[in-house]
Amino acid sequence: EPVSSYVNHSLPPQIQFIDVDIGQQGVSLPGCVSATNNIIGKAQLQSGLSVFYGDTSVYNEEDKTTYLNCVANLLTTVDTNMCVDRFETDLKRMGNYPTAIGRIVNTMGFTVGLGFEILIELVKLCKIDVVVVTGQNSELQFNLQDEIRKRYGHNKHYTMPTFVLYNAPDCPPTSRPIRKQKRDAKILDYFRSMRFGDAVPSNQ
């Protein structure tokens, strides 16, 4: 999982992680958009805030509206309950104030047609200032850069920093059956944890 590996190994430990990938959730159940502050070193992502969308895909414009409303509701809740200013205050009180606090947003792998439109909407909705494309898709990098400049640039020369984080040569591709297997396993883990009285999203 390139995103979780990047978060756990490359970023400061105190950072907000917003996961709006409804198919391959890193924080909560598939079908949700979620957020957490609880990323400590190489620890697994822990329970946080979640908004239930109700499916693992976006099929049409009506679904797109519902999905973006879920993301907007999540961000509003995050800003109220997990705001950066409050997090900074807590860290100062604990004597563990980092050099920088930020936010990383993990989006869906759905990047063509309606998926591309969703990505462009998320840039504004989530207040993205740097885009990182994981995998081998340099074409997506240029398409995003061009469309963001057209829609949100202050002038025609505006370019948002956009990078490609290439997969390692030995990184195996994830097929649709493998992704489904991972979703099913996460759902089973969630309800297994509830049997033992831990009624929060589980990533164990």
mmCIF file of C-alpha atoms in Angstrom:
data_model
loop_
_atom_site.group_PDB
_atom_site.id
_atom_site.type_symbol
_atom_site.label_atom_id
_atom_site.label_comp_id
_atom_site.label_asym_id
_atom_site.label_seq_id
_atom_site.Cartn_x
_atom_site.Cartn_y
_atom_site.Cartn_z
ATOM 1 C CA GLU A 1 0.000 0.000 0.000
ATOM 2 C CA PRO A 2 1.998 3.033 -1.223
ATOM 3 C CA VAL A 3 -0.009 5.686 0.653
ATOM 4 C CA SER A 4 0.061 4.002 4.069
ATOM 5 C CA SER A 5 3.759 3.228 3.618
ATOM 6 C CA TYR A 6 4.456 6.849 2.745
ATOM 7 C CA VAL A 7 2.443 8.124 5.714
ATOM 8 C CA ASN A 8 4.048 5.751 8.192
ATOM 9 C CA HIS A 9 7.641 6.023 7.014
ATOM 10 C CA SER A 10 8.119 9.471 5.477
ATOM 11 C CA LEU A 11 5.976 12.001 7.332
ATOM 12 C CA PRO A 12 6.230 13.651 10.759
ATOM 13 C CA PRO A 13 4.269 11.612 13.321
ATOM 14 C CA GLN A 14 1.762 14.387 14.089
ATOM 15 C CA ILE A 15 -0.309 14.915 10.970
ATOM 16 C CA GLN A 16 -3.940 14.622 9.920
ATOM 17 C CA PHE A 17 -4.756 11.778 7.533
ATOM 18 C CA ILE A 18 -7.955 12.240 5.507
ATOM 19 C CA ASP A 19 -8.934 9.075 3.619
ATOM 20 C CA VAL A 20 -11.660 9.622 1.019
ATOM 21 C CA ASP A 21 -10.999 6.338 -0.815
ATOM 22 C CA ILE A 22 -14.314 4.547 -0.300
ATOM 23 C CA GLY A 23 -13.022 1.348 -1.927
ATOM 24 C CA GLN A 24 -9.734 0.818 -0.053
ATOM 25 C CA GLN A 25 -10.134 2.502 3.336
ATOM 26 C CA GLY A 26 -7.056 2.974 5.528
ATOM 27 C CA VAL A 27 -8.914 4.209 8.623
ATOM 28 C CA SER A 28 -12.454 2.824 8.663
ATOM 29 C CA LEU A 29 -14.735 0.466 6.759
ATOM 30 C CA PRO A 30 -15.016 0.397 2.966
ATOM 31 C CA GLY A 31 -17.881 2.681 1.964
ATOM 32 C CA CYS A 32 -16.787 5.447 4.368
ATOM 33 C CA VAL A 33 -14.708 8.593 4.201
ATOM 34 C CA SER A 34 -12.579 9.004 7.326
ATOM 35 C CA ALA A 35 -10.003 11.071 9.184
ATOM 36 C CA THR A 36 -7.556 10.540 12.027
ATOM 37 C CA ASN A 37 -4.776 12.339 13.883
ATOM 38 C CA ASN A 38 -3.503 9.108 15.392
ATOM 39 C CA ILE A 39 -0.471 8.389 13.249
ATOM 40 C CA ILE A 40 2.498 7.710 15.509
ATOM 41 C CA GLY A 41 5.745 6.714 13.793
ATOM 42 C CA LYS A 42 5.259 3.385 12.033
ATOM 43 C CA ALA A 43 2.095 2.444 13.937
ATOM 44 C CA GLN A 44 -0.959 1.364 11.994
ATOM 45 C CA LEU A 45 -3.652 3.936 11.347
ATOM 46 C CA GLN A 46 -6.055 3.963 14.260
ATOM 47 C CA SER A 47 -9.751 4.805 14.715
ATOM 48 C CA GLY A 48 -10.904 8.323 13.942
ATOM 49 C CA LEU A 49 -13.905 10.133 12.490
ATOM 50 C CA SER A 50 -15.960 8.524 9.718
ATOM 51 C CA VAL A 51 -18.885 9.456 7.483
ATOM 52 C CA PHE A 52 -20.791 6.564 5.875
ATOM 53 C CA TYR A 53 -21.262 6.917 2.098
ATOM 54 C CA GLY A 54 -22.723 3.446 1.617
ATOM 55 C CA ASP A 55 -20.967 2.024 -1.430
ATOM 56 C CA THR A 56 -17.454 1.366 -2.680
ATOM 57 C CA SER A 57 -17.931 3.203 -5.997
ATOM 58 C CA VAL A 58 -19.385 6.376 -7.495
ATOM 59 C CA TYR A 59 -21.530 5.537 -10.528
ATOM 60 C CA ASN A 60 -23.203 8.756 -11.697
ATOM 61 C CA GLU A 61 -23.634 12.491 -11.053
ATOM 62 C CA GLU A 62 -26.123 11.880 -8.236
ATOM 63 C CA ASP A 63 -23.636 9.586 -6.505
ATOM 64 C CA LYS A 64 -20.911 12.191 -7.073
ATOM 65 C CA THR A 65 -22.992 14.829 -5.278
ATOM 66 C CA THR A 66 -23.658 12.451 -2.372
ATOM 67 C CA TYR A 67 -19.984 11.496 -2.160
ATOM 68 C CA LEU A 68 -18.762 15.105 -2.159
ATOM 69 C CA ASN A 69 -21.362 16.002 0.488
ATOM 70 C CA CYS A 70 -19.986 13.183 2.663
ATOM 71 C CA VAL A 71 -16.456 14.548 2.246
ATOM 72 C CA ALA A 72 -17.657 18.084 3.053
ATOM 73 C CA ASN A 73 -19.425 16.836 6.196
ATOM 74 C CA LEU A 74 -16.280 14.960 7.255
ATOM 75 C CA LEU A 75 -14.096 18.037 6.779
ATOM 76 C CA THR A 76 -16.515 20.203 8.757
ATOM 77 C CA THR A 77 -16.411 17.699 11.622
ATOM 78 C CA VAL A 78 -12.621 17.466 11.388
ATOM 79 C CA ASP A 79 -12.268 21.252 11.540
ATOM 80 C CA THR A 80 -14.509 21.318 14.628
ATOM 81 C CA ASN A 81 -13.162 18.321 16.548
ATOM 82 C CA MET A 82 -9.690 17.640 15.168
ATOM 83 C CA CYS A 83 -8.613 21.134 14.139
ATOM 84 C CA VAL A 84 -4.921 21.815 13.673
ATOM 85 C CA ASP A 85 -4.912 24.675 16.211
ATOM 86 C CA ARG A 86 -6.335 22.423 18.921
ATOM 87 C CA PHE A 87 -3.917 19.658 17.989
ATOM 88 C CA GLU A 88 -0.983 22.097 18.218
ATOM 89 C CA THR A 89 -2.150 23.201 21.684
ATOM 90 C CA ASP A 90 -2.360 19.593 22.898
ATOM 91 C CA LEU A 91 1.105 18.826 21.559
ATOM 92 C CA LYS A 92 2.607 21.903 23.202
ATOM 93 C CA ARG A 93 1.062 20.858 26.511
ATOM 94 C CA MET A 94 2.593 17.389 26.132
ATOM 95 C CA GLY A 95 5.986 18.921 25.285
ATOM 96 C CA ASN A 96 6.057 17.206 21.892
ATOM 97 C CA TYR A 97 5.541 20.079 19.474
ATOM 98 C CA PRO A 98 6.660 19.120 15.935
ATOM 99 C CA THR A 99 8.375 21.351 13.407
ATOM 100 C CA ALA A 100 5.336 21.239 11.122
ATOM 101 C CA ILE A 101 1.735 20.018 11.139
ATOM 102 C CA GLY A 102 -0.176 19.336 7.951
ATOM 103 C CA ARG A 103 -2.725 17.132 6.288
ATOM 104 C CA ILE A 104 -2.508 14.367 3.704
ATOM 105 C CA VAL A 105 -5.577 13.364 1.677
ATOM 106 C CA ASN A 106 -5.792 9.908 0.090
ATOM 107 C CA THR A 107 -8.202 9.804 -2.860
ATOM 108 C CA MET A 108 -9.695 7.015 -4.963
ATOM 109 C CA GLY A 109 -7.870 5.212 -7.760
ATOM 110 C CA PHE A 110 -10.841 6.100 -10.015
ATOM 111 C CA THR A 111 -9.130 8.735 -12.223
ATOM 112 C CA VAL A 112 -10.946 8.834 -15.588
ATOM 113 C CA GLY A 113 -14.232 10.445 -16.600
ATOM 114 C CA LEU A 114 -16.349 11.008 -13.507
ATOM 115 C CA GLY A 115 -13.417 9.992 -11.321
ATOM 116 C CA PHE A 116 -11.254 12.739 -12.798
ATOM 117 C CA GLU A 117 -14.011 15.306 -12.159
ATOM 118 C CA ILE A 118 -14.177 14.148 -8.533
ATOM 119 C CA LEU A 119 -10.413 14.589 -8.153
ATOM 120 C CA ILE A 120 -10.640 18.167 -9.422
ATOM 121 C CA GLU A 121 -13.515 18.928 -7.017
ATOM 122 C CA LEU A 122 -11.567 17.419 -4.112
ATOM 123 C CA VAL A 123 -8.606 19.727 -4.770
ATOM 124 C CA LYS A 124 -10.784 22.737 -3.914
ATOM 125 C CA LEU A 125 -12.918 21.046 -1.250
ATOM 126 C CA CYS A 126 -9.922 19.713 0.711
ATOM 127 C CA LYS A 127 -7.789 22.835 0.078
ATOM 128 C CA ILE A 128 -5.025 20.813 -1.549
ATOM 129 C CA ASP A 129 -1.796 22.703 -2.282
ATOM 130 C CA VAL A 130 0.403 19.827 -3.538
ATOM 131 C CA VAL A 131 -0.700 16.826 -5.627
ATOM 132 C CA VAL A 132 1.179 13.511 -5.596
ATOM 133 C CA VAL A 133 0.175 10.854 -8.133
ATOM 134 C CA THR A 134 1.210 7.346 -7.040
ATOM 135 C CA GLY A 135 2.049 4.645 -9.562
ATOM 136 C CA GLN A 136 3.262 5.107 -13.113
ATOM 137 C CA ASN A 137 0.637 7.583 -14.347
ATOM 138 C CA SER A 138 2.526 10.648 -15.552
ATOM 139 C CA GLU A 139 -0.340 11.403 -17.978
ATOM 140 C CA LEU A 140 -2.681 11.878 -14.999
ATOM 141 C CA GLN A 141 -0.133 14.235 -13.445
ATOM 142 C CA PHE A 142 -0.149 16.512 -16.495
ATOM 143 C CA ASN A 143 -3.942 16.336 -16.918
ATOM 144 C CA LEU A 144 -4.505 17.310 -13.280
ATOM 145 C CA GLN A 145 -1.959 20.110 -13.490
ATOM 146 C CA ASP A 146 -3.594 21.510 -16.621
ATOM 147 C CA GLU A 147 -7.188 21.295 -15.327
ATOM 148 C CA ILE A 148 -6.323 22.744 -11.903
ATOM 149 C CA ARG A 149 -4.626 25.684 -13.601
ATOM 150 C CA LYS A 150 -7.698 26.293 -15.792
ATOM 151 C CA ARG A 151 -10.205 26.160 -12.935
ATOM 152 C CA TYR A 152 -8.422 27.453 -9.871
ATOM 153 C CA GLY A 153 -5.337 29.315 -11.074
ATOM 154 C CA HIS A 154 -5.107 33.021 -10.226
ATOM 155 C CA ASN A 155 -3.546 33.593 -13.635
ATOM 156 C CA LYS A 156 -2.795 31.590 -16.767
ATOM 157 C CA HIS A 157 0.759 30.902 -15.584
ATOM 158 C CA TYR A 158 -0.360 29.352 -12.260
ATOM 159 C CA THR A 159 0.882 25.774 -11.736
ATOM 160 C CA MET A 160 0.114 23.709 -8.626
ATOM 161 C CA PRO A 161 3.084 21.535 -7.577
ATOM 162 C CA THR A 162 2.258 18.092 -8.973
ATOM 163 C CA PHE A 163 4.529 15.059 -8.669
ATOM 164 C CA VAL A 164 4.551 11.362 -9.535
ATOM 165 C CA LEU A 165 5.608 8.900 -6.817
ATOM 166 C CA TYR A 166 6.613 5.878 -8.888
ATOM 167 C CA ASN A 167 6.121 2.330 -7.648
ATOM 168 C CA ALA A 168 9.186 0.254 -6.894
ATOM 169 C CA PRO A 169 10.153 -2.071 -9.780
ATOM 170 C CA ASP A 170 9.249 -5.158 -7.731
ATOM 171 C CA CYS A 171 5.895 -3.745 -6.535
ATOM 172 C CA PRO A 172 3.189 -6.249 -7.576
ATOM 173 C CA PRO A 173 0.045 -4.835 -9.250
ATOM 174 C CA THR A 174 -3.199 -5.063 -7.284
ATOM 175 C CA SER A 175 -5.970 -6.704 -9.281
ATOM 176 C CA ARG A 176 -9.702 -6.253 -8.736
ATOM 177 C CA PRO A 177 -10.059 -9.649 -6.943
ATOM 178 C CA ILE A 178 -7.220 -8.719 -4.558
ATOM 179 C CA ARG A 179 -8.830 -5.355 -3.777
ATOM 180 C CA LYS A 180 -12.167 -7.079 -3.102
ATOM 181 C CA GLN A 181 -10.443 -9.596 -0.840
ATOM 182 C CA LYS A 182 -8.885 -6.764 1.171
ATOM 183 C CA ARG A 183 -12.248 -4.987 1.496
ATOM 184 C CA ASP A 184 -13.950 -8.163 2.720
ATOM 185 C CA ALA A 185 -11.150 -8.803 5.233
ATOM 186 C CA LYS A 186 -11.446 -5.274 6.632
ATOM 187 C CA ILE A 187 -15.206 -5.653 7.111
ATOM 188 C CA LEU A 188 -14.739 -8.985 8.890
ATOM 189 C CA ASP A 189 -12.049 -7.465 11.133
ATOM 190 C CA TYR A 190 -14.372 -4.592 12.038
ATOM 191 C CA PHE A 191 -17.220 -6.835 13.168
ATOM 192 C CA ARG A 192 -14.839 -9.271 14.821
ATOM 193 C CA SER A 193 -13.534 -6.410 16.995
ATOM 194 C CA MET A 194 -17.114 -5.486 17.985
ATOM 195 C CA ARG A 195 -17.657 -8.993 19.404
ATOM 196 C CA PHE A 196 -14.994 -8.236 21.976
ATOM 197 C CA GLY A 197 -16.521 -4.917 22.989
ATOM 198 C CA ASP A 198 -14.299 -2.646 20.884
ATOM 199 C CA ALA A 199 -16.975 -0.875 18.839
ATOM 200 C CA VAL A 200 -14.602 1.376 16.873
ATOM 201 C CA PRO A 201 -13.097 1.044 13.388
ATOM 202 C CA SER A 202 -10.365 -1.572 13.475
ATOM 203 C CA ASN A 203 -7.285 -1.920 11.307
ATOM 204 C CA GLN A 204 -5.750 -4.932 13.048
#
